Short mmCIF file of C-alpha atoms in Angstrom, two decimals:
data_model
loop_
_atom_site.label_atom_id
_atom_site.label_comp_id
_atom_site.label_asym_id
_atom_site.label_seq_id
_atom_site.Cartn_x
_atom_site.Cartn_y
_atom_site.Cartn_z
CA MET A 27 9.02 -30.89 -39.94
CA GLU A 28 6.17 -33.62 -40.34
CA GLN A 29 3.50 -31.86 -39.82
CA LYS A 30 2.11 -34.21 -37.45
CA LEU A 31 4.18 -33.19 -35.08
CA ILE A 32 3.19 -29.62 -35.27
CA ASP A 33 0.08 -30.74 -35.79
CA ASP A 34 0.24 -32.45 -31.62
CA ILE A 35 1.62 -29.46 -30.76
CA LEU A 36 -0.85 -27.60 -30.86
CA THR A 37 -3.53 -30.15 -30.71
CA GLN A 38 -2.54 -30.04 -26.96
CA ARG A 39 -2.08 -26.14 -27.15
CA SER A 40 -5.77 -25.42 -28.39
CA LYS A 41 -6.70 -28.06 -25.06
CA ALA A 42 -5.52 -24.76 -22.35
CA MET A 43 -7.34 -22.81 -24.66
CA ASP A 44 -10.83 -20.98 -22.52
CA ASP A 45 -12.64 -21.65 -26.34
CA PHE A 46 -12.17 -25.91 -25.57
CA ARG A 47 -13.81 -26.25 -22.42
CA PRO A 48 -16.70 -23.89 -22.01
CA GLU A 49 -18.95 -25.64 -19.36
CA ALA A 50 -16.40 -25.41 -17.50
CA PHE A 51 -16.59 -20.75 -17.31
CA ALA A 52 -20.27 -21.38 -17.36
CA GLU A 53 -21.17 -20.86 -14.56
CA ARG A 54 -18.45 -18.35 -13.68
CA ARG A 55 -19.04 -15.79 -15.99
CA ALA A 56 -23.00 -16.30 -14.73
CA GLN A 57 -21.20 -15.01 -11.07
CA GLY A 58 -19.34 -11.94 -13.24
CA HIS A 59 -16.04 -13.50 -13.37
CA LEU A 60 -13.47 -14.20 -15.72
CA SER A 61 -10.32 -17.07 -16.36
CA ALA A 62 -7.71 -16.51 -15.83
CA ARG A 63 -6.67 -15.93 -19.04
CA GLU A 64 -9.29 -13.45 -18.95
CA ARG A 65 -7.94 -11.94 -16.34
CA ILE A 66 -4.45 -12.02 -17.63
CA ALA A 67 -5.96 -10.26 -20.50
CA ALA A 68 -7.21 -7.34 -19.77
CA PHE A 69 -4.19 -6.93 -16.70
CA VAL A 70 -1.24 -6.48 -19.39
CA GLN A 71 -1.07 -4.68 -22.99
CA PRO A 72 -2.68 -7.06 -25.50
CA GLY A 73 -0.97 -8.61 -28.25
CA SER A 74 1.35 -8.60 -25.57
CA PHE A 75 2.12 -11.29 -23.14
CA VAL A 76 4.46 -14.22 -23.34
CA GLU A 77 3.48 -17.74 -22.15
CA TYR A 78 5.86 -20.27 -19.76
CA GLY A 79 4.03 -23.75 -20.40
CA VAL A 80 1.14 -23.55 -22.07
CA LEU A 81 1.91 -27.38 -22.32
CA ALA A 82 2.06 -28.36 -19.05
CA GLU A 83 -0.22 -31.22 -17.79
CA THR A 84 -1.22 -32.30 -14.04
CA ALA A 85 0.93 -34.71 -13.05
CA PRO A 86 -0.24 -39.04 -13.62
CA GLU A 87 -1.48 -38.82 -9.46
CA ALA A 88 -4.32 -36.13 -10.45
CA PRO A 89 -7.06 -37.63 -11.64
CA GLY A 90 -8.71 -35.45 -14.98
CA ASP A 91 -7.76 -32.94 -17.31
CA GLY A 92 -5.97 -30.29 -15.80
CA PRO A 93 -4.46 -28.18 -19.25
CA ALA A 94 -1.45 -25.74 -18.15
CA ASP A 95 -1.58 -27.92 -15.38
CA GLY A 96 -4.08 -25.05 -13.70
CA VAL A 97 -1.13 -22.21 -13.04
CA VAL A 98 -1.16 -19.94 -16.82
CA THR A 99 2.16 -17.95 -16.62
CA GLY A 100 4.18 -15.06 -19.11
CA VAL A 101 5.70 -12.00 -18.94
CA GLY A 102 3.65 -8.94 -20.58
CA LEU A 103 3.67 -4.99 -21.43
CA LEU A 104 1.98 -2.43 -19.21
CA GLY A 105 1.94 0.06 -20.30
CA GLU A 106 6.50 0.81 -21.45
CA ARG A 107 7.00 -1.86 -18.48
CA SER A 108 7.83 -5.87 -18.17
CA VAL A 109 5.36 -7.45 -15.81
CA VAL A 110 4.75 -11.04 -14.50
CA VAL A 111 2.11 -12.60 -14.60
CA VAL A 112 0.71 -15.89 -12.24
CA ALA A 113 -2.72 -15.84 -12.52
CA ILE A 114 -4.34 -19.53 -11.61
CA ASP A 115 -6.91 -20.79 -13.33
CA ALA A 116 -9.81 -22.46 -10.22
CA THR A 117 -11.83 -24.58 -13.09
CA VAL A 118 -8.53 -26.89 -12.81
CA HIS A 119 -8.70 -29.04 -9.69
CA GLY A 120 -10.34 -26.43 -7.72
CA GLY A 121 -6.74 -23.54 -8.55
CA THR A 122 -4.87 -25.71 -6.41
CA LEU A 123 -0.59 -26.10 -6.96
CA GLY A 124 1.00 -28.75 -7.50
CA ARG A 125 4.75 -30.21 -8.47
CA ARG A 126 4.69 -29.04 -12.26
CA ASN A 127 2.65 -25.92 -12.03
CA THR A 128 5.21 -24.49 -9.22
CA ARG A 129 7.82 -25.30 -11.42
CA LYS A 130 6.20 -22.77 -13.55
CA ILE A 131 5.90 -20.52 -10.40
CA GLU A 132 9.55 -20.29 -10.10
CA LYS A 133 10.44 -20.11 -13.35
CA MET A 134 8.38 -16.86 -13.13
CA LEU A 135 9.78 -15.98 -9.74
CA PHE A 136 13.04 -15.89 -10.97
CA LEU A 137 12.22 -14.41 -13.71
CA ALA A 138 11.03 -11.39 -11.55
CA VAL A 139 14.38 -11.19 -9.67
CA GLU A 140 16.65 -11.48 -12.71
CA HIS A 141 15.26 -8.53 -14.67
CA ARG A 142 13.84 -6.96 -11.38
CA TRP A 143 10.62 -7.44 -13.07
CA PRO A 144 7.45 -6.32 -11.30
CA LEU A 145 4.57 -9.46 -10.75
CA ALA A 146 1.18 -9.80 -10.69
CA TRP A 147 -0.67 -12.78 -8.34
CA PHE A 148 -4.29 -13.68 -9.91
CA LEU A 149 -4.61 -16.62 -6.76
CA GLU A 150 -8.17 -17.81 -6.54
CA GLY A 151 -8.65 -21.59 -4.95
CA GLU A 152 -6.96 -24.07 -3.00
CA GLY A 153 -3.51 -24.72 -1.34
CA VAL A 154 -1.74 -28.09 -2.65
CA ARG A 155 -2.35 -30.96 -3.97
CA GLY A 156 -3.52 -33.38 -2.02
CA ALA A 157 -3.63 -36.11 -4.50
CA GLU A 158 0.70 -35.77 -5.77
CA LEU A 159 2.25 -35.27 -2.39
CA GLU A 160 3.23 -38.71 -1.58
CA ASN A 161 5.28 -38.80 -4.84
CA ASP A 162 7.63 -35.94 -4.60
CA ARG A 163 10.73 -36.89 -7.16
CA GLU A 164 9.65 -33.23 -8.84
CA TRP A 165 8.93 -31.39 -5.51
CA GLY A 166 11.76 -29.33 -4.96
CA GLY A 167 15.58 -30.22 -3.96
CA SER A 168 16.85 -28.27 -6.82
CA SER A 169 19.01 -25.16 -7.44
CA ARG A 170 15.44 -23.51 -8.41
CA LEU A 171 14.53 -20.62 -6.57
CA GLY A 172 11.49 -21.95 -4.41
CA LEU A 173 8.32 -20.15 -3.95
CA PHE A 174 8.06 -18.69 -0.80
CA ASP A 175 12.11 -17.94 -0.99
CA GLY A 176 11.85 -16.25 -4.02
CA LEU A 177 9.29 -13.98 -2.23
CA SER A 178 11.25 -13.04 -0.44
CA GLU A 179 14.21 -12.26 -2.23
CA LEU A 180 11.27 -10.59 -4.37
CA SER A 181 10.18 -7.99 -1.27
CA GLY A 182 11.42 -4.68 -1.63
CA TRP A 183 12.94 -5.87 -4.90
CA ALA A 184 10.48 -5.31 -7.76
CA PRO A 185 6.87 -4.04 -6.26
CA THR A 186 4.15 -7.31 -5.90
CA VAL A 187 0.68 -7.17 -5.98
CA ALA A 188 -1.92 -10.10 -5.48
CA VAL A 189 -5.24 -9.80 -6.38
CA ILE A 190 -7.93 -12.36 -4.30
CA PHE A 191 -10.28 -13.20 -6.44
CA GLY A 192 -13.66 -15.37 -4.54
CA ARG A 193 -12.60 -18.13 -2.23
CA CYS A 194 -8.43 -18.12 -1.65
CA PHE A 195 -7.11 -20.72 1.10
CA ALA A 196 -3.92 -22.49 2.31
CA GLY A 197 -0.81 -21.84 -0.52
CA ASN A 198 -2.82 -18.92 -1.87
CA SER A 199 -3.43 -17.08 0.83
CA ALA A 200 -0.11 -17.44 2.24
CA ILE A 201 2.04 -16.51 -1.34
CA ALA A 202 -1.19 -12.57 -1.01
CA MET A 203 0.55 -12.64 2.57
CA PHE A 204 3.67 -12.30 1.36
CA CYS A 205 2.98 -9.70 -1.75
CA ASP A 206 3.13 -5.92 -1.11
CA THR A 207 -0.20 -4.93 -2.18
CA VAL A 208 -3.53 -7.17 -1.71
CA ILE A 209 -6.66 -6.17 -3.27
CA ALA A 210 -9.47 -8.03 -3.10
CA THR A 211 -13.10 -8.87 -4.51
CA LYS A 212 -15.82 -7.70 -2.55
CA ASP A 213 -17.61 -11.81 -2.52
CA GLY A 214 -13.79 -13.28 -1.71
CA VAL A 215 -13.17 -15.78 1.88
CA LEU A 216 -9.20 -15.44 2.63
CA GLY A 217 -7.90 -18.12 5.60
CA LEU A 218 -4.86 -19.82 5.29
CA GLY A 219 -6.79 -23.27 7.52
CA PRO A 220 -10.79 -24.30 7.28
CA ALA A 221 -12.25 -21.25 9.12
CA GLU A 222 -14.13 -18.90 6.36
CA LEU A 223 -13.48 -14.92 7.09
CA SER A 224 -14.48 -12.51 4.54
CA VAL A 225 -12.57 -10.20 2.81
CA GLU A 226 -14.35 -7.50 4.09
CA THR A 227 -12.89 -8.88 7.69
CA HIS A 228 -9.73 -9.34 6.64
CA GLU A 229 -9.50 -5.98 5.71
CA GLN A 230 -10.35 -4.43 8.81
CA MET A 231 -7.24 -6.28 10.00
CA GLY A 232 -5.54 -5.23 7.27
CA ASP A 233 -4.26 -8.00 5.68
CA ILE A 234 -5.56 -6.66 2.25
CA ASP A 235 -4.89 -3.37 1.33
CA LEU A 236 -7.77 -3.02 -0.77
CA VAL A 237 -11.76 -4.49 -1.50
CA VAL A 238 -13.78 -3.65 -4.82
CA ASP A 239 -16.30 -4.92 -6.22
CA ASP A 240 -15.83 -7.26 -8.70
CA ASP A 241 -12.40 -8.45 -11.68
CA ALA A 242 -12.10 -5.02 -13.57
CA ALA A 243 -11.93 -3.54 -10.79
CA ALA A 244 -9.40 -5.20 -9.35
CA ILE A 245 -7.41 -5.74 -12.60
CA ALA A 246 -7.51 -1.44 -12.59
CA VAL A 247 -6.46 -1.04 -9.43
CA ALA A 248 -3.76 -3.49 -9.82
CA GLN A 249 -3.06 -2.42 -12.88
CA LYS A 250 -2.04 1.22 -10.79
CA PHE A 251 0.16 0.00 -8.61
CA VAL A 252 2.16 -1.31 -11.30
CA ALA A 253 2.45 1.84 -12.57
CA PHE A 254 3.92 3.68 -9.48
CA SER A 255 6.90 1.56 -10.29
CA SER A 256 7.32 3.33 -14.04
CA VAL A 257 8.11 7.17 -13.96
CA PRO A 258 5.93 8.97 -16.81
CA GLN A 259 7.66 11.92 -19.26
CA VAL A 260 5.03 13.56 -19.40
CA PRO A 261 3.90 16.44 -15.33
CA GLY A 262 0.63 15.25 -14.65
CA GLU A 263 -2.92 18.25 -14.57
CA PRO A 264 -3.80 19.52 -10.73
CA SER A 265 -7.20 18.23 -9.60
CA PRO A 266 -9.79 20.48 -9.43
CA THR A 267 -10.78 20.82 -5.76
CA ALA A 268 -6.44 22.70 -6.09
CA ALA A 269 -8.18 25.78 -5.69
CA ASN A 270 -10.43 25.44 -3.18
CA ILE A 271 -7.19 24.18 -1.14
CA ASN A 272 -7.28 27.37 1.55
CA ALA A 273 -10.99 26.63 2.87
CA ILE A 274 -9.66 22.85 3.42
CA VAL A 275 -9.15 23.32 7.50
CA PRO A 276 -11.99 25.10 9.44
CA GLU A 277 -11.38 28.51 11.50
CA SER A 278 -12.38 27.20 14.17
CA ARG A 279 -9.52 25.01 15.92
CA LYS A 280 -11.89 22.40 17.60
CA ARG A 281 -13.81 21.56 14.11
CA ALA A 282 -12.18 18.73 12.23
CA TYR A 283 -11.75 18.93 8.40
CA ASP A 284 -11.28 15.79 6.43
CA MET A 285 -7.31 15.29 5.59
CA ARG A 286 -8.40 13.51 2.76
CA LYS A 287 -9.10 16.23 0.51
CA VAL A 288 -6.65 18.52 1.06
CA ILE A 289 -3.74 14.84 -0.47
CA ALA A 290 -6.47 15.38 -3.26
CA ALA A 291 -6.06 19.44 -3.71
CA VAL A 292 -2.16 18.61 -4.28
CA ALA A 293 -1.60 15.38 -5.79
CA ASP A 294 -2.22 14.36 -9.17
CA ASP A 295 -5.96 14.76 -11.07
CA GLY A 296 -7.37 11.05 -10.30
CA SER A 297 -3.46 9.54 -9.32
CA ILE A 298 -4.36 8.86 -6.14
CA LEU A 299 -4.35 4.98 -4.53
CA GLU A 300 -4.73 4.79 -1.08
CA LEU A 301 -3.48 1.38 1.48
CA ARG A 302 -5.50 -0.14 3.90
CA PRO A 303 -7.70 3.02 3.92
CA ASN A 304 -10.64 0.74 6.12
CA TRP A 305 -7.43 0.00 9.01
CA ALA A 306 -6.18 2.04 11.22
CA LYS A 307 -7.97 4.60 10.10
CA SER A 308 -6.61 7.80 12.27
CA MET A 309 -3.25 6.69 9.70
CA LEU A 310 -3.80 7.66 5.95
CA THR A 311 -1.56 6.17 3.27
CA SER A 312 -1.15 7.27 -0.73
CA PHE A 313 1.09 6.52 -3.31
CA ALA A 314 0.29 9.33 -5.61
CA ARG A 315 1.94 11.35 -8.43
CA ILE A 316 2.93 15.17 -8.00
CA ASP A 317 3.88 16.43 -11.64
CA GLY A 318 3.77 13.40 -12.92
CA ARG A 319 6.03 11.23 -10.17
CA PRO A 320 4.88 9.01 -8.22
CA VAL A 321 4.58 9.97 -4.66
CA GLY A 322 4.13 8.09 -0.56
CA ILE A 323 1.92 10.00 0.33
CA PHE A 324 0.91 9.30 4.89
CA ALA A 325 -1.06 11.82 6.93
CA ASN A 326 -3.19 12.03 9.85
CA GLN A 327 -6.87 12.06 9.44
CA PRO A 328 -8.87 14.34 12.18
CA LEU A 329 -12.06 12.64 11.41
CA SER A 330 -10.92 9.54 12.86
CA VAL A 331 -12.38 8.00 15.91
CA ASP A 332 -9.20 8.58 17.43
CA GLY A 333 -8.67 12.74 15.97
CA GLY A 334 -5.43 11.34 13.88
CA ALA A 335 -3.93 10.16 16.59
CA ILE A 336 -0.55 6.94 16.51
CA ASP A 337 -2.17 3.58 18.32
CA PRO A 338 -0.26 0.97 17.55
CA ASN A 339 -2.14 -0.52 15.02
CA ALA A 340 -1.69 3.19 12.58
CA ALA A 341 2.46 2.97 13.69
CA ASP A 342 2.45 -0.58 11.97
CA LYS A 343 0.06 0.97 8.93
CA LEU A 344 2.87 3.87 8.55
CA SER A 345 5.83 2.05 9.29
CA ARG A 346 5.11 -0.35 7.00
CA PHE A 347 4.12 1.82 4.49
CA VAL A 348 8.31 3.96 4.52
CA GLU A 349 9.24 0.40 4.01
CA LEU A 350 7.63 -0.38 0.67
CA CYS A 351 8.76 3.47 0.01
CA ASN A 352 11.44 3.90 0.34
CA ALA A 353 12.92 0.26 -1.04
CA TYR A 354 11.67 1.28 -3.89
CA ASP A 355 12.37 4.75 -4.17
CA PHE A 356 9.29 6.78 -3.75
CA PRO A 357 9.67 10.34 -2.70
CA LEU A 358 7.55 10.96 0.77
CA ILE A 359 5.07 13.72 2.12
CA SER A 360 3.13 13.99 4.79
CA PHE A 361 0.38 15.92 6.19
CA ILE A 362 0.92 16.02 9.60
CA ASP A 363 -2.06 16.96 12.23
CA ASN A 364 -1.76 14.88 14.93
CA PRO A 365 -1.93 15.22 18.92
CA GLY A 366 0.37 12.84 19.62
CA TYR A 367 0.73 9.23 20.04
CA MET A 368 -2.72 7.53 21.99
CA VAL A 369 -1.76 6.54 25.49
CA GLY A 370 -4.17 5.74 28.70
CA PRO A 371 -4.25 1.93 29.90
CA ARG A 372 -6.88 0.47 26.46
CA ALA A 373 -2.88 2.16 23.88
CA GLU A 374 -1.25 0.04 26.25
CA LYS A 375 -3.09 -3.16 27.05
CA ALA A 376 -2.42 -3.18 22.80
CA GLY A 377 1.23 -2.40 22.53
CA ILE A 378 1.49 1.13 22.13
CA ALA A 379 5.28 0.72 24.14
CA ARG A 380 6.81 -1.58 21.08
CA HIS A 381 4.75 -0.11 18.24
CA HIS A 382 5.08 3.40 19.01
CA ALA A 383 9.14 2.92 17.69
CA ARG A 384 8.04 1.02 14.32
CA PRO A 385 7.61 4.61 12.59
CA LEU A 386 10.15 6.63 14.10
CA ALA A 387 13.19 3.75 12.64
CA ALA A 388 10.83 3.45 9.54
CA ILE A 389 11.91 7.47 9.02
CA HIS A 390 15.36 7.15 10.45
CA HIS A 391 16.36 4.40 8.50
CA ARG A 392 15.51 5.47 5.01
CA THR A 393 17.49 7.10 2.50
CA VAL A 394 14.83 8.98 0.30
CA PRO A 395 13.33 12.12 0.60
CA LEU A 396 11.20 13.78 2.89
CA TYR A 397 8.84 16.55 2.67
CA SER A 398 6.85 17.45 5.66
CA VAL A 399 4.21 20.11 5.74
CA GLN A 400 2.18 21.15 8.75
CA VAL A 401 -1.11 21.05 8.58
CA ARG A 402 -2.52 22.57 12.62
CA LYS A 403 -1.46 20.57 15.83
CA ALA A 404 1.82 18.44 16.39
CA TYR A 405 2.01 17.08 19.73
CA GLY A 406 4.57 15.39 21.68
CA LEU A 407 6.30 11.95 19.98
CA GLY A 408 3.80 12.16 17.84
CA PRO A 409 5.78 14.68 15.41
CA PHE A 410 8.34 12.67 14.85
CA ALA A 411 6.42 10.02 13.74
CA MET A 412 5.15 11.34 10.73
CA SER A 413 9.11 13.64 9.93
CA GLY A 414 12.24 13.17 11.84
CA TYR A 415 12.25 16.30 13.10
CA GLY A 416 14.87 17.27 15.81
CA SER A 417 18.35 17.25 16.23
CA SER A 418 18.09 13.83 13.36
CA ARG A 419 20.20 14.20 10.53
CA LEU A 420 17.43 13.07 8.89
CA VAL A 421 15.19 16.09 9.38
CA PRO A 422 12.61 16.56 6.23
CA ASP A 423 14.51 17.91 3.12
CA LEU A 424 11.83 20.70 3.50
CA ARG A 425 9.74 21.63 6.22
CA LEU A 426 6.96 23.77 5.75
CA ALA A 427 4.20 24.50 8.03
CA TRP A 428 0.34 25.92 7.25
CA PRO A 429 -0.37 29.60 9.27
CA SER A 430 -2.92 27.50 11.26
CA VAL A 431 -0.02 25.44 12.98
CA GLU A 432 0.33 25.03 17.11
CA SER A 433 2.99 22.89 18.51
CA GLY A 434 4.27 21.33 21.89
CA GLY A 435 5.01 18.89 23.72
CA MET A 436 0.75 18.51 25.00
CA SER A 437 -1.79 19.60 23.68
CA LEU A 438 -2.64 23.37 24.90
CA GLU A 439 -6.02 22.09 26.69
CA GLY A 440 -3.66 19.62 28.18
CA ALA A 441 -1.50 22.21 29.36
CA ALA A 442 -4.22 24.68 30.63
CA TYR A 443 -5.13 21.88 33.57
CA LEU A 444 -1.23 22.39 34.74
CA VAL A 445 -0.46 26.11 34.41
CA ARG A 446 -3.81 27.00 35.30
CA ARG A 447 -5.23 23.96 37.83
CA LYS A 448 -5.58 26.16 40.43
CA GLU A 449 -7.91 28.22 39.24
CA ILE A 450 -9.88 25.33 37.06
CA LEU A 451 -10.16 23.61 40.57
CA ALA A 452 -11.93 26.37 42.03
CA ALA A 453 -14.64 27.13 39.44
CA LYS A 454 -17.81 27.33 40.80
CA THR A 455 -19.31 25.62 37.03
CA PRO A 456 -18.11 23.00 34.94
CA GLU A 457 -18.75 26.02 31.76
CA GLU A 458 -16.39 28.18 33.62
CA ALA A 459 -13.80 25.67 34.52
CA LEU A 460 -14.05 25.31 30.44
CA ALA A 461 -13.82 29.21 29.55
CA ILE A 462 -10.24 28.59 31.86
CA ARG A 463 -9.40 26.37 29.88
CA ASP A 464 -9.56 27.71 27.01
CA ASP A 465 -8.91 30.75 26.87
CA TYR A 466 -5.44 29.46 28.35
CA ALA A 467 -5.04 27.78 25.31
CA ASN A 468 -5.88 30.73 22.47
CA THR A 469 -3.67 32.89 24.43
CA VAL A 470 -0.80 30.36 23.89
CA ARG A 471 -2.34 29.33 20.54
CA ASP A 472 -1.77 33.16 19.19
CA MET A 473 2.10 32.78 21.34
CA ARG A 474 3.24 30.17 19.00
CA SER A 475 1.37 30.97 15.58
CA GLY A 476 2.21 30.16 12.23
CA LEU A 477 4.10 33.80 12.03
CA ARG A 478 6.01 33.44 15.29
CA ALA A 479 6.99 29.54 14.67
CA GLY A 480 7.71 30.85 10.92
CA MET A 481 10.08 34.71 12.22
CA SER A 482 12.30 31.30 14.91
CA PHE A 483 12.84 29.25 11.68
CA GLN A 484 10.91 26.45 13.40
CA PHE A 485 9.86 25.30 9.73
CA ASP A 486 11.12 26.50 6.67
CA ASP A 487 8.87 28.26 5.82
CA ILE A 488 5.00 28.75 6.61
CA ILE A 489 3.50 29.15 3.47
CA GLU A 490 -0.38 29.36 2.28
CA PRO A 491 -2.38 26.55 1.72
CA ILE A 492 -2.44 27.36 -2.48
CA GLU A 493 1.44 27.72 -2.92
CA THR A 494 1.58 23.70 -1.61
CA ARG A 495 1.60 21.82 -4.03
CA GLU A 496 4.00 23.98 -6.32
CA ARG A 497 6.47 24.16 -3.08
CA LEU A 498 6.51 20.49 -3.16
CA ILE A 499 6.90 20.33 -7.35
CA ALA A 500 9.80 22.13 -7.33
CA MET A 501 11.47 19.74 -4.51
CA ILE A 502 10.18 16.98 -6.67
CA ARG A 503 12.14 17.64 -9.34
CA ARG A 504 15.18 18.28 -7.87
CA THR A 505 15.12 14.07 -6.55
CA PRO A 506 16.51 12.25 -8.96
CA VAL A 507 15.13 9.15 -10.52
CA GLU A 508 17.50 6.85 -10.69
CA ARG A 509 16.61 3.98 -8.17
CA SER A 510 19.20 1.85 -6.57
CA GLY A 511 21.00 -0.65 -7.97
CA THR A 512 21.64 -2.85 -5.12
CA LYS A 513 18.28 -3.52 -2.41
CA LYS A 514 18.54 -1.86 0.37
CA HIS A 515 16.05 -3.95 2.81
CA TYR A 516 12.90 -6.17 2.75
CA ILE A 517 10.04 -4.74 3.33
CA ASP A 518 8.43 -6.38 6.88
CA PRO A 519 4.74 -7.69 5.67
CA LEU A 520 2.88 -6.28 9.00
#
């Protein structure tokens, strides 16, 4: 073969490498950001990345150089799992999307859908490249899987994760919102339009699952998320805190505690990945491993301002998480300490009447097993959202409770105001009224103790907290690991 032909190809390929444009990355590296290629190298197994479209150039109407047309695309390995990667290069035309790099992306979407490979997006930059809008010869109109059609088709079929680095606007921002999980570096700015809102603000609104310090931390979280779609052969080790699980729930039923400590004591050491920790804080949603098996864990948080009650945001957070786990065949585990749904004018104005149904429907329509552990209280309709218990044909496969359990149609204190209303109203002092209320609550609690709940078969068993991990492992080992061969459903972006 003519050497010049080979040399031309090698020269063009070299222009797309970071070493060819050191000045383009100097300022970014000074700010602590990696290049698109460095991000991919840190994400996939060394030597495993197969790049697509490295020779592509920016279309003629976009001025200046355009190595790889500003998007690095390809397939690599994460452990033994193939993963598709799309990394926007913000040093090329501000990270905008053009005709040719969109075609590269569409090829990646085809591979992800065809082979059911996870897809990781590394996003940074603006939206569509304005200089190319007027010439649409290479835009659309083909049989390829379109950008947003492809993302929609992947939803619930193969896991997708978006990592936002720095500024991310318009089209790049829209892409992120289609993904199962969204991670961002703390210096990021996100928006569909001209408004610039920090990623911390978006995190508080529930748009972003996790904000981390820097590129390395964001890539590590993305790796952890994708790894949940692979089942390891080696069982995980228990957390060092597992032995102290009996001491987590206080003796006083009025004292709050951190449900995250319960989850950490049950899950494999270092395996937890919590999603949206700073939004809808009364509900905890986490991926984890138990005995090496990926599971989805959702739980009420007694330490929250609302004491673990389910408000509209918590209902949305829970329902989407159940859909996410069900789509990818992760067994579900719930930890319950729930005073019920939020009620009152504030909750009604926020839409609790409409939002409350979402987790109830998600729990009912799931096909994966659910194992529930009632830690303490469960009142009203809340327990249905947390475990689907009752007359449903989809009751938990295993319904456990701790000795501290208490259940009812309403809180024991609330019931006291109905049952002993006359005595409370007749009390001479507020202190006397509270004493009457608390006396009733304590008496009824003793009547509804964990032992009595077990004797009346309200639960499959009442166990000591230290037994929880082994009981769950025994059931998880009986859960098939094969994934559904067909797509169950898409995942609501909310």
